[in-house]
Short mmCIF file of C-alpha atoms in Angstrom, two decimals:
data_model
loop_
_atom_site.label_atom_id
_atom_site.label_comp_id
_atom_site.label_asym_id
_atom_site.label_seq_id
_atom_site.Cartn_x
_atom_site.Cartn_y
_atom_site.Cartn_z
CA UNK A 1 1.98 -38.75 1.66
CA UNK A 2 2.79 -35.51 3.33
CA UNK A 3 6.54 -34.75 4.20
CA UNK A 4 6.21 -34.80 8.19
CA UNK A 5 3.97 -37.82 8.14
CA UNK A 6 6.88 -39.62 5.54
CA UNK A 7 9.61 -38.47 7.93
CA UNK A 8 7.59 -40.27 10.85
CA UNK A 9 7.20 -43.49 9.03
CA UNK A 10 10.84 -43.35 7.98
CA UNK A 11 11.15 -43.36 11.73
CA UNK A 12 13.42 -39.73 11.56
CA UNK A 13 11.72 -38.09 14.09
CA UNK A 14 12.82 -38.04 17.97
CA UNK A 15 11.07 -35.27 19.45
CA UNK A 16 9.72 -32.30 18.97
CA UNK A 17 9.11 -28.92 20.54
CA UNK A 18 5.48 -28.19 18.77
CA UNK A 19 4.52 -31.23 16.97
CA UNK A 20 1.28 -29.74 15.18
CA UNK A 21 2.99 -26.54 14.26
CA UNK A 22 5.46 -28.34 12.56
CA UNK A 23 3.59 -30.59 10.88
CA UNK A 24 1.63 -27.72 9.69
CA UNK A 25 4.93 -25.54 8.44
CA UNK A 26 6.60 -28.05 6.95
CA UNK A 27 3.86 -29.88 5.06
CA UNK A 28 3.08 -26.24 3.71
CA UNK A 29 6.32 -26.25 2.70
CA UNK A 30 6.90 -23.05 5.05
CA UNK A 31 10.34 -24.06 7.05
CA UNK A 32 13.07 -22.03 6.90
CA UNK A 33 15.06 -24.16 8.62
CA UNK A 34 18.75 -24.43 9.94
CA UNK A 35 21.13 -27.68 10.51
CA UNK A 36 24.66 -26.56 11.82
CA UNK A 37 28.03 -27.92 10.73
CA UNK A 38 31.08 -27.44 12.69
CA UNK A 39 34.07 -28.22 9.98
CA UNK A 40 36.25 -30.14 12.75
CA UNK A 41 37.86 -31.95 9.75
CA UNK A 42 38.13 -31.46 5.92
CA UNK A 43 35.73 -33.80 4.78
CA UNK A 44 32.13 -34.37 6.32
CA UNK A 45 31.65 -38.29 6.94
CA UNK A 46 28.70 -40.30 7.43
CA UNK A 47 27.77 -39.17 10.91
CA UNK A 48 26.29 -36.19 9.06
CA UNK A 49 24.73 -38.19 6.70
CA UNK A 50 21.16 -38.29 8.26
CA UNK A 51 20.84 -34.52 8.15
CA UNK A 52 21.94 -34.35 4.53
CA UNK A 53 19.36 -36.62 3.82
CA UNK A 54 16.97 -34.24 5.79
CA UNK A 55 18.23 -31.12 4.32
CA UNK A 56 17.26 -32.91 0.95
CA UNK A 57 13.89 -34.10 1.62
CA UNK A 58 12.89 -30.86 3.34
CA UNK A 59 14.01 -28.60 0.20
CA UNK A 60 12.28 -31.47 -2.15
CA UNK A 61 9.25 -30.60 -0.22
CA UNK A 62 9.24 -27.01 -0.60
CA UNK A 63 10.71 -25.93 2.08
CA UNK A 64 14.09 -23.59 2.73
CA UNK A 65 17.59 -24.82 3.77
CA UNK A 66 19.94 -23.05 5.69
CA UNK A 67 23.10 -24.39 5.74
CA UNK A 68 24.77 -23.27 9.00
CA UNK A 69 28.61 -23.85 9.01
CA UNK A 70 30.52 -22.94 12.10
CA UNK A 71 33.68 -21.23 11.67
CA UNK A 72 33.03 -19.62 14.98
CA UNK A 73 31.32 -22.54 16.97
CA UNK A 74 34.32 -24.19 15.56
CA UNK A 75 36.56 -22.78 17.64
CA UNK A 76 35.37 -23.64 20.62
CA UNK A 77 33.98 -27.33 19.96
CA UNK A 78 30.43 -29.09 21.24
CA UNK A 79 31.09 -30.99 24.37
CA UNK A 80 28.28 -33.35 23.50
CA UNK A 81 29.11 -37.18 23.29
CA UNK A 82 32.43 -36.37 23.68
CA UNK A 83 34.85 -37.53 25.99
CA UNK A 84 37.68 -35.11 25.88
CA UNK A 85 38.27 -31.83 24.63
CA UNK A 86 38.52 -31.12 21.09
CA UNK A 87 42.13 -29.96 19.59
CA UNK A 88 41.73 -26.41 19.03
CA UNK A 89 42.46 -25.11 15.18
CA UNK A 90 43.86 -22.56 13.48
CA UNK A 91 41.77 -20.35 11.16
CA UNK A 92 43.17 -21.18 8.13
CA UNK A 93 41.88 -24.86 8.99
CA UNK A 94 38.17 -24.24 9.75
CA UNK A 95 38.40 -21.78 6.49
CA UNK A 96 39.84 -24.72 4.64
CA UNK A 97 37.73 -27.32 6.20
CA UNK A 98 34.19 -25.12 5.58
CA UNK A 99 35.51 -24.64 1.83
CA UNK A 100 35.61 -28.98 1.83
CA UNK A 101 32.31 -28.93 3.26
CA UNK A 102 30.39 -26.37 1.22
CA UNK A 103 31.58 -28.74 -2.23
CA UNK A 104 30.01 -31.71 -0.68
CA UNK A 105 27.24 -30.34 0.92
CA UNK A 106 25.94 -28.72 -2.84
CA UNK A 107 25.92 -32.77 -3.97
CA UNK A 108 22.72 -33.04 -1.83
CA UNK A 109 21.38 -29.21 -1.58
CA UNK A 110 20.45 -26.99 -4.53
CA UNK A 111 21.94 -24.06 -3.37
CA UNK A 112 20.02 -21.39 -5.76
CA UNK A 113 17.18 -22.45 -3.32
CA UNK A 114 19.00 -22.54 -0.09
CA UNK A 115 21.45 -20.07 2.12
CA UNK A 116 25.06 -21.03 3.42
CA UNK A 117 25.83 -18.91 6.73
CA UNK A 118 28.91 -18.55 8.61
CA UNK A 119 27.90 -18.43 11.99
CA UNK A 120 31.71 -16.62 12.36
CA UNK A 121 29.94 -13.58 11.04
CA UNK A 122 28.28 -12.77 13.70
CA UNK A 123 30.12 -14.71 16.75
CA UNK A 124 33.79 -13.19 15.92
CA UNK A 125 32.21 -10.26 16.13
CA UNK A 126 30.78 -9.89 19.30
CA UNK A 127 32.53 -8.60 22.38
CA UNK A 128 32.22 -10.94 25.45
CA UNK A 129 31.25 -8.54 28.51
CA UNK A 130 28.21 -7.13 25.84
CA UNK A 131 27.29 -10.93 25.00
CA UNK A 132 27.27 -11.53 29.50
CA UNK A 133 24.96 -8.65 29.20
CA UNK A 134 22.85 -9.74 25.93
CA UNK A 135 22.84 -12.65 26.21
CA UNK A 136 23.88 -14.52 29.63
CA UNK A 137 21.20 -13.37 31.33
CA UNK A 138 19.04 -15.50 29.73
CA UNK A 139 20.99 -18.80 31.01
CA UNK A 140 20.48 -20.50 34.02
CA UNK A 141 23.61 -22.02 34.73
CA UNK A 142 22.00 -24.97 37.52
CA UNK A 143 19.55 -25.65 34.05
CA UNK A 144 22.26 -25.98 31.83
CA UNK A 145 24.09 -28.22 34.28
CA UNK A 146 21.26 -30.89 33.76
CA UNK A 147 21.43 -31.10 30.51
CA UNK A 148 22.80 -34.76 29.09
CA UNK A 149 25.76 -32.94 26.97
CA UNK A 150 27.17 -31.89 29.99
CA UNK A 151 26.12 -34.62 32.61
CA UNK A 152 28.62 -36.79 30.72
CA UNK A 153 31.70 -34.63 30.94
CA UNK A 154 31.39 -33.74 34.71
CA UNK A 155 33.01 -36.70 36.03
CA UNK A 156 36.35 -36.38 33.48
CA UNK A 157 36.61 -32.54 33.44
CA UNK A 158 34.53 -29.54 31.32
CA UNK A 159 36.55 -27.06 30.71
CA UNK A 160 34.55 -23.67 31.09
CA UNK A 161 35.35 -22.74 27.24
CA UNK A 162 33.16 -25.70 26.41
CA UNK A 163 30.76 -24.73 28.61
CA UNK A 164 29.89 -21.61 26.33
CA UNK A 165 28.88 -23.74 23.78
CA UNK A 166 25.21 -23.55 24.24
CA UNK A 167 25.40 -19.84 24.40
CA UNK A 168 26.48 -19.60 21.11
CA UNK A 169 24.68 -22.17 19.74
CA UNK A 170 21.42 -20.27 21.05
CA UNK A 171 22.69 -17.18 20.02
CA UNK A 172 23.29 -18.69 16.28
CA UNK A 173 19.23 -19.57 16.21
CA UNK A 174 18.56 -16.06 17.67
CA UNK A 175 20.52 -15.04 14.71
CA UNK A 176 19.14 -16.68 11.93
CA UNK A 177 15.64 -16.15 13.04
CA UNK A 178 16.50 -11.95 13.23
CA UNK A 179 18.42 -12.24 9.99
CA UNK A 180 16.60 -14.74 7.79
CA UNK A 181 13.22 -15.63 9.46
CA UNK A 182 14.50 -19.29 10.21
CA UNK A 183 11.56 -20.19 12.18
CA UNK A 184 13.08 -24.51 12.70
CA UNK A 185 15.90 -26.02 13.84
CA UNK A 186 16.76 -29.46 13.14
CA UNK A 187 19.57 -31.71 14.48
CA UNK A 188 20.81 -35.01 15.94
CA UNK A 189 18.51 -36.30 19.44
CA UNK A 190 22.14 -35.30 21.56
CA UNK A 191 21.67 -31.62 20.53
CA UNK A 192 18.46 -31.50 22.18
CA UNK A 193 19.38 -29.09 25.20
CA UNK A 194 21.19 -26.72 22.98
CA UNK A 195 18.47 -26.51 20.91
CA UNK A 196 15.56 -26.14 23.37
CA UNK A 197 17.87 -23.39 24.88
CA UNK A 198 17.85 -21.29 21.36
CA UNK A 199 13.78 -21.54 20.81
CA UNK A 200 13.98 -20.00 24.61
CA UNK A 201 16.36 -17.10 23.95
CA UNK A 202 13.78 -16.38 21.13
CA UNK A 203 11.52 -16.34 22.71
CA UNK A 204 12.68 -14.66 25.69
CA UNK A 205 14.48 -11.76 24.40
CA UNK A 206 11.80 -10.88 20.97
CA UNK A 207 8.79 -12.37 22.54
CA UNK A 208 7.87 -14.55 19.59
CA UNK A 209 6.63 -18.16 20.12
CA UNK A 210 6.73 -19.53 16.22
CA UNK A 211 10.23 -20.75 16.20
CA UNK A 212 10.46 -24.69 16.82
CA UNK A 213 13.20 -27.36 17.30
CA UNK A 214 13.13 -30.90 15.90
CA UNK A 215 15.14 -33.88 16.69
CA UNK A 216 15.82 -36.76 14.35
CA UNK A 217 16.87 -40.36 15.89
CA UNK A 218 20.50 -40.74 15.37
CA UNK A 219 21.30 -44.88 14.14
CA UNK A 220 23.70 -47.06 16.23
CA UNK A 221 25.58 -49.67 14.92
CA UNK A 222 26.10 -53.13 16.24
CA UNK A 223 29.05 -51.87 17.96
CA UNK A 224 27.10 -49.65 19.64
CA UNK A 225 28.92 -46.53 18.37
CA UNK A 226 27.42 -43.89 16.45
CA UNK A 227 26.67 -44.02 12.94
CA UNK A 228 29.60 -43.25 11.23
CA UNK A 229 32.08 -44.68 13.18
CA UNK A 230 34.40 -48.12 12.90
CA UNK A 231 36.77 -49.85 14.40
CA UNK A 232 39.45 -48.08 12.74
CA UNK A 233 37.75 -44.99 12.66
CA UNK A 234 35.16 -42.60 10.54
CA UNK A 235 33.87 -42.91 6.70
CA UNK A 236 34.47 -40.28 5.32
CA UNK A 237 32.32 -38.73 2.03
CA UNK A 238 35.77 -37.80 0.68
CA UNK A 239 36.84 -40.67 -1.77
CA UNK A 240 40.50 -39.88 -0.95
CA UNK A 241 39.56 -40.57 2.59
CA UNK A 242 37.51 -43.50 2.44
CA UNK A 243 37.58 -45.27 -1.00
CA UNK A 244 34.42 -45.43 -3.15
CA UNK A 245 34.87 -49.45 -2.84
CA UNK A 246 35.00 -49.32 1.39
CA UNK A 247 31.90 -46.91 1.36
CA UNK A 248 29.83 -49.21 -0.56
CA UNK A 249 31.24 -51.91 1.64
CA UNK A 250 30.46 -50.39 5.22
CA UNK A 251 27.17 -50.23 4.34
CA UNK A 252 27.19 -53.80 2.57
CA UNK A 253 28.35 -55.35 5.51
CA UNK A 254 26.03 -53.68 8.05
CA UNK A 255 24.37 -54.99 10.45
CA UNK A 256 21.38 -56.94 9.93
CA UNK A 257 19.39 -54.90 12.41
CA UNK A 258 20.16 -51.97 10.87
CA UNK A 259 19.88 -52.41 7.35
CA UNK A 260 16.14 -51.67 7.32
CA UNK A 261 16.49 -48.89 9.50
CA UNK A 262 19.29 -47.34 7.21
CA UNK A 263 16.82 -47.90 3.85
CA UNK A 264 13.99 -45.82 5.70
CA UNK A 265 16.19 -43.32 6.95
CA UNK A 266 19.29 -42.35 4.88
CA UNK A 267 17.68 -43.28 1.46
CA UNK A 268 14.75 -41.85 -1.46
CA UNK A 269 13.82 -45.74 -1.97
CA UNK A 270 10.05 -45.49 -1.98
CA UNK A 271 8.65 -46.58 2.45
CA UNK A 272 6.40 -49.14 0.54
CA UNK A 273 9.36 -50.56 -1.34
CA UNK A 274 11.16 -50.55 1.50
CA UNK A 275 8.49 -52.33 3.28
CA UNK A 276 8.95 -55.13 0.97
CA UNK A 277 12.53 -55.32 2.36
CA UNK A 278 11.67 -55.93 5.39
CA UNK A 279 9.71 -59.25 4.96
CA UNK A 280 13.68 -60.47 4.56
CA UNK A 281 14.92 -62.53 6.89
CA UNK A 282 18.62 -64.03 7.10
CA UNK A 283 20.50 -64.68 4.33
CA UNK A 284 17.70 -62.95 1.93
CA UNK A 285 18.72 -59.47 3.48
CA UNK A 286 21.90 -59.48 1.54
CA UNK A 287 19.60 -58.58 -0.82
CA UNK A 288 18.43 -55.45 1.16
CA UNK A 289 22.09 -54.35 1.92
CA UNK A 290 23.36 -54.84 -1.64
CA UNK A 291 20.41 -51.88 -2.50
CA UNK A 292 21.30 -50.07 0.81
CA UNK A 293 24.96 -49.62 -0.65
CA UNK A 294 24.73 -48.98 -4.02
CA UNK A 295 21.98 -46.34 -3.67
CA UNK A 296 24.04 -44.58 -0.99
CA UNK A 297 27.33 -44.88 -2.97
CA UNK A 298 25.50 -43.39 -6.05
CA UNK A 299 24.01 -40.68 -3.78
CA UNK A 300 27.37 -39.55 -2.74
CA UNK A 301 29.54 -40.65 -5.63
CA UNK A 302 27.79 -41.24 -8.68
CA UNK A 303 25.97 -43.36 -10.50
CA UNK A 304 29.13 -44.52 -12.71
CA UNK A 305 31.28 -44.94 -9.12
CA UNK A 306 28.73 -46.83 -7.22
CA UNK A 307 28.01 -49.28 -10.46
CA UNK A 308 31.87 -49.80 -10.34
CA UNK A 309 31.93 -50.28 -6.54
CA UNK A 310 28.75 -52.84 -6.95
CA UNK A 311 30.52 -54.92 -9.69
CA UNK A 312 34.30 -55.62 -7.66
CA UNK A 313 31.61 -56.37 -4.88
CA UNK A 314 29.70 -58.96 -6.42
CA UNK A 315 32.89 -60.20 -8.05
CA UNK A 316 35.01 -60.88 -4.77
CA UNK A 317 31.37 -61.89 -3.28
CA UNK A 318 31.78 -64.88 -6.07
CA UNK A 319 35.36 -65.12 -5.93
CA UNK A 320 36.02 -63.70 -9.33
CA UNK A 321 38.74 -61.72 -10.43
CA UNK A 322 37.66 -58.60 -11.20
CA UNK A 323 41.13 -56.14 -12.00
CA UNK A 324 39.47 -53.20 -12.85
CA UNK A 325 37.23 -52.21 -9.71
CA UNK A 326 39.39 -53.65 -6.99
CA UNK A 327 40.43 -50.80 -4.43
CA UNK A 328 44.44 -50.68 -4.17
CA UNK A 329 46.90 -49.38 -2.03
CA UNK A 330 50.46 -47.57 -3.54
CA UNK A 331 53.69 -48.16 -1.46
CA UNK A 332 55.44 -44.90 -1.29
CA UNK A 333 58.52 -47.13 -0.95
CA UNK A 334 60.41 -48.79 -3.81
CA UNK A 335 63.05 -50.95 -1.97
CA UNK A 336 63.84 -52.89 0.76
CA UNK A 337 61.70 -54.44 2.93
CA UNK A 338 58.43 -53.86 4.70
CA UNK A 339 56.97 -56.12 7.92
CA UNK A 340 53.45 -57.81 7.15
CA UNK A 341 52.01 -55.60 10.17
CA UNK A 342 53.36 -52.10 8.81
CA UNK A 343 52.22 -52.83 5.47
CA UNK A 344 48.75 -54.17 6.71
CA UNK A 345 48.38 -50.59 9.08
CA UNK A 346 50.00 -48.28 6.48
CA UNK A 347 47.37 -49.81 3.63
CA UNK A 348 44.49 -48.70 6.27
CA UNK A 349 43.10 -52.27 6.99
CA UNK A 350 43.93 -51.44 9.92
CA UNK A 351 44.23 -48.67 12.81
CA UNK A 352 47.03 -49.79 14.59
CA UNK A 353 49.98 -52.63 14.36
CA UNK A 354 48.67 -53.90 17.66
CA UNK A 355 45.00 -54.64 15.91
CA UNK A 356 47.33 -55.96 12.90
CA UNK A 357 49.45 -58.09 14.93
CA UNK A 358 45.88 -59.65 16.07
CA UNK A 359 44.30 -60.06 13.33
CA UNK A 360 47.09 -61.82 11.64
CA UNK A 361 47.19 -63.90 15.09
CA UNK A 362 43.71 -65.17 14.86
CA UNK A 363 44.11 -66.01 11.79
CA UNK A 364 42.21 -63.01 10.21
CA UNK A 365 45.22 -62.15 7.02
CA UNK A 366 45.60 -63.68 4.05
CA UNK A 367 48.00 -62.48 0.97
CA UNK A 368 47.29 -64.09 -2.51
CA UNK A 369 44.75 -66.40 -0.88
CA UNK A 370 47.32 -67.80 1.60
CA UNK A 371 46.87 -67.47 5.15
CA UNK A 372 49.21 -65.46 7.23
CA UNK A 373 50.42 -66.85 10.87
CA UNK A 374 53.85 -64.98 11.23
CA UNK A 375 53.67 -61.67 12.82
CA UNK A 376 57.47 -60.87 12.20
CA UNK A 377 57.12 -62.02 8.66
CA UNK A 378 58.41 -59.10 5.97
CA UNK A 379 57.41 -58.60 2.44
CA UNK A 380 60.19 -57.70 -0.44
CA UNK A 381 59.12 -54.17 -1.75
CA UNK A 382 60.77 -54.63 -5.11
CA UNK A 383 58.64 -58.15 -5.85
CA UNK A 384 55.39 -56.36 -5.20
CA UNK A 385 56.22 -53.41 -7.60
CA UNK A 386 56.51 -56.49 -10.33
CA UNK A 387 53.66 -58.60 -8.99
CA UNK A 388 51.21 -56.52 -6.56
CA UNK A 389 49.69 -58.70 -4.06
CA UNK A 390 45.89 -59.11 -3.05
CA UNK A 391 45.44 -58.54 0.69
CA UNK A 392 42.47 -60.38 2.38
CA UNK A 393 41.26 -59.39 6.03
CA UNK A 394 38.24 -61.05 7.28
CA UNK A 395 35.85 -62.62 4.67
CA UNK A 396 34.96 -59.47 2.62
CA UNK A 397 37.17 -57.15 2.97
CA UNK A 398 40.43 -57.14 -0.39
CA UNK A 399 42.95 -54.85 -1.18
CA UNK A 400 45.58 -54.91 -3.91
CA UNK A 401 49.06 -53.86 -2.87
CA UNK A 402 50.86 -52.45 -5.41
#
């Protein structure tokens, strides 16, 4: 099976600017194509994990990666799907947070056969009445008022700053097409306005026609938040951020509608394996979701990290004891007491002591297998530094306190 036609029946693609075209360059193995990263924190999380997996599969197939990381769209932030304006950073934290990026973005790219661009190269450099003049001319302000990214911010307030966004992202596509003959752009199905606007700048200021845009479907969970998001906030492909144990457990505990949908999409498993999976229904998909995590564990972490992660699983699953592959939390205190609420927010089962103090309420806590009801109760620091205790939230969900 051809690359475009595998990417369809993984169920990847959203739309397209020139289906055929596309078909034809990438199945050639002809793209040189771009997926931007804007390094708004100092690990990537799982959010970007679909176009990882694209970037992958793409290069696999013979085509070329350009890994576009934005230490100048970074300053100003893409207003799309957001609800408020992002806090502006220094440049010592985008350089920091592209340096974090570029080490886990190499796990999944070969970089001898790929290019990593600063898009601050060119955007730092460019004077702002020259880029009016260049550039602006090209933008129809009532056509970039209809597009979806910034629909949604008109009612709270979009500040102007934001509104430039698209102009540089456009400009970044002009860019990389002068520079490097990148001839596709690829990202999420909310970047489609920006990126229709940079095949048009192409084509409107070099009069070429053979540079495309492609959308891939971005997954919801049964929240009905974005992929990569949680209650108490993202998953992060930084272990120090998000353990190796809770990423193979947010993707254990997935949804059953999604679990399919996350096999075709974010992992290699052969589509007619995967088709197999999908003849599972209820309790039989806990097959599917145990495969689902360990393969995406091991593509992040490792295969000796995600075997690990899979055996304190299964072990807890069976209500075993299993020391060695438990995740744990380290006080930072070594006296005195600590309040069942703080300790169960400051260990990261939770997000705040308000979701604590309702968890513990509904009966959702238990310590050493004993359920918690008291909301004021406290916890002796010294006696868990000589016998660490085993925090349960939910059903799956343990954590030794040490």
């Amino acid at each position: 099976m051809k690359i475009y036609e595998e990417l369809q029946r993984r169920g990847l693609i959203a739309q397209t600017t020139d289906e055929e075209a596309i078909r034809k360059l990438i199945n050639e193995g002809k793209g040189v194509f771009y997926i931007g990263f804007d390094p708004t924190a100092d690990s990537l999380h799982v959010g970007h994990f679909m176009a990882l997996c694209l970037m992958k599969r793409l290069q696999e197939a013979g085509n070329f990666p350009i890994v576009l990381l934005g230490g100048g769209t970074g300053r100003v932030g893409d207003p799309s799907g957001k609800t408020d304006m992002r806090k502006m950073m220094t440049s010592e934290v985008i350089d920091h947070n592209i340096e974090c990026f570029k080490k886990q973005i190499a796990r999944f790219i070969d970089f001898d056969k790929a290019k990593v661009v600063n898009n601050a190269d060119w955007l730092l450099e460019l004077k702002y009445v020259e880029l009016l003049r260049e550039v602006g001319t090209h933008f129809s302000v009532n056509k970039m008022l209809t597009a979806e990214c910034y629909k949604q911010r008109m009612k709270k307030g979009l500040s102007f700053f934001e509104f430039n966004y698209m102009i540089m992202q456009s400009y970044d596509f002009y860019m990389l097409y002068k520079k490097y003959g990148c001839n596709l752009q690829f990202g999420g199905d909310d970047q489609w306005s920006n990126m229709l606007a940079g095949t048009e700048l192409i084509r409107r200021k070099l009069g070429k026609d053979d540079a495309y845009a492609m959308t891939i479907n971005l997954l919801t969970n049964s929240q009905g938040q974005k992929m990569g998001k949680t209650v108490a906030g993202a998953v992060w492909l930084d272990e120090e951020k998000t353990s190796v144990y809770d990423f193979y457990q947010y993707w254990r505990n997935i949804d059953d509608a999604d679990v399919i949908k996350c096999m075709k999409m974010l992992t290699f498993i052969p589509i007619e394996e995967i088709e197999e999976y999908e003849k599972l229904e209820g309790q039989e998909l806990n097959k599917a979701k145990t495969v689902l995590a360990y393969e995406l564990t091991k593509l992040v972490h490792g295969k000796e990290k995600a075997e690990k992660a899979d055996k304190a699983a299964k072990a807890i699953f069976d209500n075993k004891s299993d020391d060695a592959n438990m995740p744990e939390f380290e006080l930072e205190e070594t006296q005195g007491e600590i309040g069942i609420l703080s300790l169960i927010t400051k260990s990261g089962l939770t997000s705040s002591n308000s979701e604590a103090r309702r968890l513990v309420m509904q009966g959702g806590i238990r310590i050493n297998d004993e359920q918690i009801k008291d909301t004021k109760m406290s916890l002796n620091i010294s006696d868990i530094k000589e016998n660490p205790i085993i925090i349960k939230k939910g059903k799956k969900t343990f954590l030794r306190i040490k």
